[in-house]
Short mmCIF file of C-alpha atoms in Angstrom, two decimals:
data_model
loop_
_atom_site.label_atom_id
_atom_site.label_comp_id
_atom_site.label_asym_id
_atom_site.label_seq_id
_atom_site.Cartn_x
_atom_site.Cartn_y
_atom_site.Cartn_z
CA UNK A 2 99.22 67.63 66.96
CA UNK A 3 98.53 67.41 63.20
CA UNK A 4 96.57 64.20 63.43
CA UNK A 5 94.62 65.18 66.51
CA UNK A 6 91.53 66.68 64.87
CA UNK A 7 91.11 63.70 62.56
CA UNK A 8 91.64 61.36 65.47
CA UNK A 9 88.98 63.06 67.57
CA UNK A 10 86.55 63.22 64.71
CA UNK A 11 86.90 59.54 64.16
CA UNK A 12 86.46 59.04 67.90
CA UNK A 13 83.36 61.24 67.75
CA UNK A 14 81.80 59.28 64.76
CA UNK A 15 82.42 56.04 66.57
CA UNK A 16 80.79 57.24 69.66
CA UNK A 17 77.72 58.42 67.67
CA UNK A 18 77.51 55.07 66.06
CA UNK A 19 77.62 53.35 69.44
CA UNK A 20 74.97 55.64 70.70
CA UNK A 21 72.58 55.05 67.77
CA UNK A 22 73.06 51.27 68.14
CA UNK A 23 72.23 51.34 71.80
CA UNK A 24 69.09 53.50 70.99
CA UNK A 25 68.02 50.89 68.40
CA UNK A 26 68.48 48.02 70.83
CA UNK A 27 66.79 49.82 73.65
CA UNK A 28 63.90 50.64 71.51
CA UNK A 29 63.70 54.28 72.35
CA UNK A 30 64.77 55.23 68.68
CA UNK A 31 61.63 56.44 66.89
CA UNK A 32 63.33 57.67 63.68
CA UNK A 33 62.94 54.60 61.41
CA UNK A 34 59.39 53.83 60.27
CA UNK A 35 57.51 51.66 59.57
CA UNK A 36 58.38 48.95 62.14
CA UNK A 37 56.85 45.60 62.59
CA UNK A 38 54.25 45.27 65.25
CA UNK A 39 55.98 42.68 67.37
CA UNK A 40 56.22 42.70 71.12
CA UNK A 41 59.57 43.13 72.65
CA UNK A 42 62.59 45.14 71.48
CA UNK A 43 63.61 44.66 67.94
CA UNK A 44 67.08 43.10 67.96
CA UNK A 45 67.39 42.73 64.16
CA UNK A 46 70.13 44.92 62.92
CA UNK A 47 68.57 47.71 60.75
CA UNK A 48 70.31 49.32 57.87
CA UNK A 49 73.11 51.53 59.21
CA UNK A 50 72.76 55.20 58.67
CA UNK A 51 74.78 56.83 55.93
CA UNK A 52 78.20 57.50 57.20
CA UNK A 53 77.94 60.67 55.05
CA UNK A 54 75.02 61.78 57.12
CA UNK A 55 77.13 61.55 60.31
CA UNK A 56 79.83 63.67 58.91
CA UNK A 57 77.39 66.30 57.67
CA UNK A 58 75.24 66.58 60.63
CA UNK A 59 76.85 68.24 63.75
CA UNK A 60 76.44 66.24 66.94
CA UNK A 61 74.25 68.93 68.49
CA UNK A 62 71.50 68.47 65.81
CA UNK A 63 71.05 64.68 66.26
CA UNK A 64 68.76 64.66 69.41
CA UNK A 65 70.34 62.39 71.97
CA UNK A 66 68.74 61.30 75.25
CA UNK A 67 69.47 64.61 77.04
CA UNK A 68 69.78 67.16 74.27
CA UNK A 69 66.31 67.70 73.21
CA UNK A 70 65.63 71.31 72.16
CA UNK A 71 62.65 71.94 74.31
CA UNK A 72 64.86 71.23 77.39
CA UNK A 73 68.00 73.44 77.28
CA UNK A 74 68.15 77.17 77.14
CA UNK A 75 70.03 78.47 74.11
CA UNK A 76 70.42 81.86 72.50
CA UNK A 77 68.00 82.66 69.69
CA UNK A 78 70.05 85.27 67.85
CA UNK A 79 73.63 86.42 67.78
CA UNK A 80 74.26 89.43 69.96
CA UNK A 81 75.50 92.28 67.70
CA UNK A 82 78.58 94.12 68.32
CA UNK A 83 76.81 97.22 69.23
CA UNK A 84 74.82 95.42 71.93
CA UNK A 85 77.98 93.85 73.10
CA UNK A 86 79.83 97.17 73.24
CA UNK A 87 77.10 98.94 75.18
CA UNK A 88 77.11 96.13 77.76
CA UNK A 89 80.87 96.07 78.14
CA UNK A 90 81.35 99.79 78.23
CA UNK A 91 78.67 100.51 80.69
CA UNK A 92 79.47 102.96 83.53
CA UNK A 93 79.35 100.39 86.20
CA UNK A 94 81.82 98.13 84.44
CA UNK A 95 84.57 100.84 84.82
CA UNK A 96 86.90 100.71 87.88
CA UNK A 97 86.03 103.56 90.27
CA UNK A 98 88.56 106.36 90.64
CA UNK A 99 89.66 106.38 94.37
CA UNK A 100 89.55 109.94 95.96
CA UNK A 101 90.97 108.68 99.28
CA UNK A 102 94.64 108.44 98.36
CA UNK A 103 97.14 110.60 100.40
CA UNK A 104 100.87 110.49 101.47
CA UNK A 105 102.03 108.91 104.67
CA UNK A 106 103.67 111.68 106.76
CA UNK A 107 106.23 109.20 108.30
CA UNK A 108 107.74 107.77 105.13
CA UNK A 109 106.29 109.77 102.14
CA UNK A 110 104.85 106.68 100.38
CA UNK A 111 101.18 106.62 99.14
CA UNK A 112 98.61 105.29 101.41
CA UNK A 113 94.77 105.13 101.61
CA UNK A 114 93.06 107.25 104.38
CA UNK A 115 91.63 104.35 106.34
CA UNK A 116 94.49 101.83 105.98
CA UNK A 117 97.94 101.61 107.43
CA UNK A 118 100.80 102.69 105.27
CA UNK A 119 102.08 99.49 103.54
CA UNK A 120 105.86 100.62 103.94
CA UNK A 121 105.62 101.47 107.44
CA UNK A 122 103.82 98.35 108.27
CA UNK A 123 106.37 96.26 106.43
CA UNK A 124 109.22 97.90 108.36
CA UNK A 125 107.44 97.12 111.64
CA UNK A 126 106.78 93.53 110.53
CA UNK A 127 110.50 93.05 109.91
CA UNK A 128 111.48 94.30 113.24
CA UNK A 129 108.83 92.26 114.87
CA UNK A 130 109.95 89.03 113.25
CA UNK A 131 113.55 89.71 114.45
CA UNK A 132 112.23 90.09 117.98
CA UNK A 133 110.20 86.86 117.65
CA UNK A 134 113.31 85.13 116.41
CA UNK A 135 115.15 86.33 119.52
CA UNK A 136 112.38 85.01 121.67
CA UNK A 137 112.49 81.59 119.96
CA UNK A 138 116.15 81.40 120.58
CA UNK A 139 115.63 82.33 124.25
CA UNK A 140 112.77 79.83 124.92
CA UNK A 141 114.53 77.01 123.01
CA UNK A 142 111.27 75.02 122.21
CA UNK A 143 107.46 75.18 121.95
CA UNK A 144 105.15 75.89 124.88
CA UNK A 145 107.81 77.49 127.12
CA UNK A 146 106.54 81.00 127.26
CA UNK A 147 107.14 82.36 130.81
CA UNK A 148 104.24 83.56 132.69
CA UNK A 149 105.58 87.04 133.13
CA UNK A 150 105.44 90.06 130.77
CA UNK A 151 108.03 90.74 128.24
CA UNK A 152 109.97 93.94 127.53
CA UNK A 153 112.25 94.57 124.59
CA UNK A 154 115.46 96.46 125.18
CA UNK A 155 117.88 97.75 122.57
CA UNK A 156 121.62 98.47 122.82
CA UNK A 157 122.74 100.56 125.77
CA UNK A 158 119.44 100.29 127.65
CA UNK A 159 118.96 99.22 131.22
CA UNK A 160 115.68 98.12 132.59
CA UNK A 161 113.91 100.58 134.75
CA UNK A 162 112.17 99.84 138.28
CA UNK A 163 108.81 99.12 136.41
CA UNK A 164 110.37 96.30 134.41
CA UNK A 165 111.78 94.47 137.34
CA UNK A 166 109.88 91.27 137.06
CA UNK A 167 109.62 91.13 133.38
CA UNK A 168 111.36 89.01 130.79
CA UNK A 169 113.98 91.00 128.94
CA UNK A 170 114.34 90.49 125.19
CA UNK A 171 117.69 92.11 124.04
CA UNK A 172 118.01 93.21 120.44
CA UNK A 173 121.60 94.08 119.30
CA UNK A 174 120.80 97.24 117.54
CA UNK A 175 119.97 100.94 118.14
CA UNK A 176 116.28 101.61 119.20
CA UNK A 177 114.16 102.49 115.99
CA UNK A 178 112.79 105.95 116.16
CA UNK A 179 109.02 104.55 115.89
CA UNK A 180 109.46 102.26 118.79
CA UNK A 181 109.11 104.44 121.79
CA UNK A 182 109.21 102.96 125.39
CA UNK B 20 128.16 118.76 50.01
CA UNK B 21 125.73 121.28 51.14
CA UNK B 22 123.16 118.52 51.88
CA UNK B 23 125.81 116.71 54.01
CA UNK B 24 126.68 119.81 55.96
CA UNK B 25 122.87 120.37 56.76
CA UNK B 26 122.24 116.70 57.72
CA UNK B 27 125.66 116.37 59.43
CA UNK B 28 124.35 117.28 62.80
CA UNK B 29 121.15 115.44 62.51
CA UNK B 30 123.08 112.30 61.44
CA UNK B 31 125.11 112.56 64.68
CA UNK B 32 121.94 112.86 66.72
CA UNK B 33 120.36 109.85 65.34
CA UNK B 34 122.86 107.62 63.65
CA UNK B 35 120.66 104.64 63.31
CA UNK B 36 117.77 106.02 61.30
CA UNK B 37 117.71 109.20 59.30
CA UNK B 38 114.14 110.45 59.32
CA UNK B 39 113.97 114.14 58.47
CA UNK B 40 110.58 115.65 58.67
CA UNK B 41 109.37 118.87 57.19
CA UNK B 42 108.82 118.19 53.51
CA UNK B 43 112.24 119.43 52.31
CA UNK B 44 114.05 116.27 51.81
CA UNK B 45 111.29 113.50 51.40
CA UNK B 46 113.62 111.13 49.50
CA UNK B 47 115.72 110.52 52.51
CA UNK B 48 113.06 109.55 54.97
CA UNK B 49 112.98 105.96 56.19
CA UNK B 50 116.54 105.21 55.40
CA UNK B 51 117.08 101.73 57.14
CA UNK B 52 120.62 101.68 58.53
CA UNK B 53 119.72 99.89 61.61
CA UNK B 54 119.97 96.16 61.90
CA UNK B 55 117.58 95.82 64.93
CA UNK B 56 114.55 93.99 63.91
CA UNK B 57 112.92 93.74 67.29
CA UNK B 58 111.87 97.23 67.38
CA UNK B 59 108.23 97.51 66.87
CA UNK B 60 106.18 100.48 65.52
CA UNK B 61 105.28 102.09 68.83
CA UNK B 62 108.89 102.21 70.10
CA UNK B 63 110.01 103.64 66.89
CA UNK B 64 107.96 106.86 67.57
CA UNK B 65 110.64 107.57 70.30
CA UNK B 66 113.12 107.97 67.48
CA UNK B 67 111.39 110.64 65.62
CA UNK B 68 113.55 113.86 65.22
CA UNK B 69 111.68 117.09 64.50
CA UNK B 70 113.65 119.93 62.70
CA UNK B 71 114.75 122.72 65.10
CA UNK B 72 112.00 125.12 66.10
CA UNK B 73 111.83 128.84 65.06
CA UNK B 74 112.03 131.37 67.91
CA UNK B 75 108.59 132.53 67.64
CA UNK B 76 106.88 129.10 67.73
CA UNK B 77 105.43 127.82 70.91
CA UNK B 78 107.65 125.18 72.56
CA UNK B 79 106.81 121.70 71.42
CA UNK B 80 106.19 119.52 74.48
CA UNK B 81 108.31 116.33 74.97
CA UNK B 82 106.70 113.01 74.12
CA UNK B 83 107.73 109.64 75.45
CA UNK B 84 106.33 106.41 73.86
CA UNK B 85 106.57 103.16 75.95
CA UNK B 86 105.06 99.72 75.72
CA UNK B 87 105.20 96.36 77.32
CA UNK B 88 104.54 93.20 75.19
CA UNK B 89 103.18 89.74 75.94
CA UNK B 90 101.64 90.46 79.18
CA UNK B 91 99.76 87.47 80.66
CA UNK B 92 96.29 89.26 80.95
CA UNK B 93 93.40 89.74 78.87
CA UNK B 94 93.40 92.81 76.35
CA UNK B 95 89.57 93.56 77.21
CA UNK B 96 90.36 93.60 81.01
CA UNK B 97 93.45 95.56 80.42
CA UNK B 98 91.38 98.15 78.47
CA UNK B 99 89.27 99.17 81.52
CA UNK B 100 92.45 100.21 83.38
CA UNK B 101 93.89 101.86 80.39
CA UNK B 102 90.72 103.87 79.87
CA UNK B 103 90.74 104.86 83.57
CA UNK B 104 94.12 106.56 83.52
CA UNK B 105 93.80 108.17 80.05
CA UNK B 106 94.11 111.98 80.44
CA UNK B 107 95.29 111.77 84.09
CA UNK B 108 98.73 113.28 85.34
CA UNK B 109 101.28 110.70 85.82
CA UNK B 110 101.25 110.99 89.66
CA UNK B 111 97.61 110.60 89.88
CA UNK B 112 97.76 107.54 87.38
CA UNK B 113 100.57 105.91 89.51
CA UNK B 114 98.59 106.39 92.61
CA UNK B 115 95.31 104.95 91.28
CA UNK B 116 97.11 101.97 89.80
CA UNK B 117 98.83 101.28 93.16
CA UNK B 118 95.63 100.87 94.95
CA UNK B 119 93.73 98.93 92.30
CA UNK B 120 93.30 95.34 92.91
CA UNK B 121 93.57 93.99 89.37
CA UNK B 122 96.51 91.97 88.11
CA UNK B 123 97.05 94.50 85.14
CA UNK B 124 97.36 97.42 87.38
CA UNK B 125 100.72 96.24 88.79
CA UNK B 126 102.04 95.71 85.36
CA UNK B 127 100.78 99.03 84.17
CA UNK B 128 102.31 100.82 87.16
CA UNK B 129 105.75 99.43 86.32
CA UNK B 130 105.34 100.51 82.70
CA UNK B 131 104.45 104.05 83.73
CA UNK B 132 107.42 104.36 86.08
CA UNK B 133 109.81 103.03 83.41
CA UNK B 134 108.34 105.54 80.99
CA UNK B 135 108.81 108.39 83.46
CA UNK B 136 112.48 107.34 84.03
CA UNK B 137 113.03 107.19 80.24
CA UNK B 138 111.57 110.66 79.90
CA UNK B 139 113.75 112.24 82.51
CA UNK B 140 116.94 110.34 81.33
CA UNK B 141 116.56 110.39 77.54
CA UNK B 142 113.88 112.88 76.45
CA UNK B 143 115.00 116.12 78.04
CA UNK B 144 112.01 116.19 80.58
CA UNK B 145 112.94 118.58 83.48
CA UNK B 146 110.43 117.60 86.03
CA UNK B 147 109.32 113.96 86.34
CA UNK B 148 105.81 115.13 87.60
CA UNK B 149 105.25 117.29 84.82
CA UNK B 150 103.85 114.62 82.57
CA UNK B 151 100.41 113.41 81.70
CA UNK B 152 99.07 110.22 80.09
CA UNK B 153 98.07 111.33 76.48
CA UNK B 154 97.39 107.95 75.01
CA UNK B 155 96.96 104.57 76.66
CA UNK B 156 95.44 101.44 75.23
CA UNK B 157 95.94 97.63 75.09
CA UNK B 158 96.31 95.34 72.25
CA UNK B 159 96.07 91.68 71.52
CA UNK B 160 99.22 89.61 71.97
CA UNK B 161 100.34 86.37 70.56
CA UNK B 162 97.94 83.64 71.91
CA UNK B 163 98.98 80.10 72.81
CA UNK B 164 96.48 77.38 71.97
CA UNK B 165 95.60 74.52 74.27
CA UNK B 166 93.05 71.77 74.38
CA UNK B 167 90.06 71.89 76.93
CA UNK B 168 88.50 68.54 77.33
CA UNK B 169 84.66 68.36 77.45
CA UNK B 170 82.47 65.48 77.96
CA UNK B 171 81.69 62.72 75.35
CA UNK B 172 85.02 63.01 73.70
CA UNK B 173 84.44 66.60 72.71
CA UNK B 174 87.16 69.24 73.02
CA UNK B 175 87.44 72.93 72.62
CA UNK B 176 90.47 74.93 71.84
CA UNK B 177 91.43 77.14 74.71
CA UNK B 178 93.39 80.32 74.14
CA UNK B 179 95.99 81.32 76.54
CA UNK B 180 95.63 85.09 76.18
CA UNK B 181 98.43 87.65 76.15
CA UNK B 182 98.15 91.37 75.66
CA UNK B 183 100.34 94.33 74.94
CA UNK B 184 100.01 97.65 76.71
CA UNK B 185 100.97 101.05 75.00
CA UNK B 186 101.30 104.43 76.73
CA UNK B 187 102.31 107.94 75.49
CA UNK B 188 103.43 110.54 78.04
CA UNK B 189 103.54 114.27 77.08
CA UNK B 190 105.11 116.90 79.13
CA UNK B 191 102.82 119.50 80.63
CA UNK B 192 99.71 119.92 82.52
CA UNK B 193 96.96 117.44 81.40
CA UNK B 194 94.36 119.15 79.32
CA UNK B 195 90.91 119.57 80.83
CA UNK B 196 88.15 117.69 78.98
CA UNK B 197 85.59 120.28 77.73
CA UNK B 198 82.18 119.70 79.50
CA UNK B 199 79.39 119.82 77.17
CA UNK B 200 76.09 120.17 79.09
CA UNK B 201 72.80 118.81 77.73
CA UNK B 202 71.69 122.37 77.03
CA UNK B 203 74.65 123.05 74.88
CA UNK B 204 74.02 119.79 72.92
CA UNK B 205 70.43 120.65 72.37
CA UNK B 206 71.43 124.20 71.22
CA UNK B 207 73.86 122.67 68.71
CA UNK B 208 71.10 120.39 67.54
CA UNK B 209 68.56 123.10 67.03
CA UNK B 210 71.23 125.19 65.12
CA UNK B 211 71.94 122.22 62.89
CA UNK B 212 68.20 122.14 62.07
CA UNK B 213 68.10 125.83 61.34
CA UNK B 214 71.07 125.61 59.00
CA UNK B 215 69.10 123.37 56.62
CA UNK B 216 68.37 124.89 53.19
CA UNK B 217 66.87 123.64 49.92
CA UNK B 218 69.47 122.83 47.50
CA UNK B 219 69.07 123.76 43.84
CA UNK B 220 66.38 126.28 44.62
CA UNK B 221 65.88 129.63 42.96
#
């Protein structure tokens, strides 16, 4: 990790040199003057730029093919801390205080007015997953659901006359208070 | 001998650090007798011991200081939530944080619940709902540095941000922020202008 900045710096310098050489060869480089009035690209190796110049100038200043100043948007001035603060502490940036929080009458946990109570929903999900597990065991494989309705019965319950033709899923526990038949 | 008799009960209360406030025995304050170096400044506020109150003084409300360090979240993002709950009663603050979708809200809610439990257990608070958030703010934690690779062999140093969160709960009803209307502010401004005099005049 110690040598990394030096390594990357040397890599950057070598890349810049490669780029300048390519520019010279391609003839798009218009920095050096005067040039001979000869047709065709000048393949003669010009005197290399000072290696010191490369180190002093940051890569952003030397105009590459795509980095011309006229082309890219850039900030003109540094944004002061006062301007930054007024933007960051604006009213709309603050999270809004919710006024629709109330307590669930069933379990006493907090809930939002228009949303189901999280605790109650989790408890129902648990029981539903147990029922589904039971059904999976009964069916024994995919795509074997019967074409009749299903009814869930808990301990000590017998099917009534209405539930004559339905599939019975038995759960070996007491009927939960919230699951009325 | 007299001094030891006076400080005896206080020493039993707080064996680790004798910090007697009240101007009488200044030379004995901040006696480091504890070996724990991982206690930071905010948590040390919990160990402050006040001298016993006189009977005619109003009852000093209980204060609880709590914090969590090195939370994997930005201090600027945490600040918004901290600003939201500042001044709320603890129940209100916990309710608001429960239904906030931000990552810091979950952490903050845990911190508040811990602080509430601490207050009831260790700081002689009778009712756990009788607390309000007096101070709440976030601070910068220790960052980890990583490399972010750009094009053309360029790189940037990426900071993996961490933050601390500090909260102070005080027993009692939350104080109502005084509402200053524009008219009041204007009146004060005009009064300030009227109070101007010429100095060094006859």
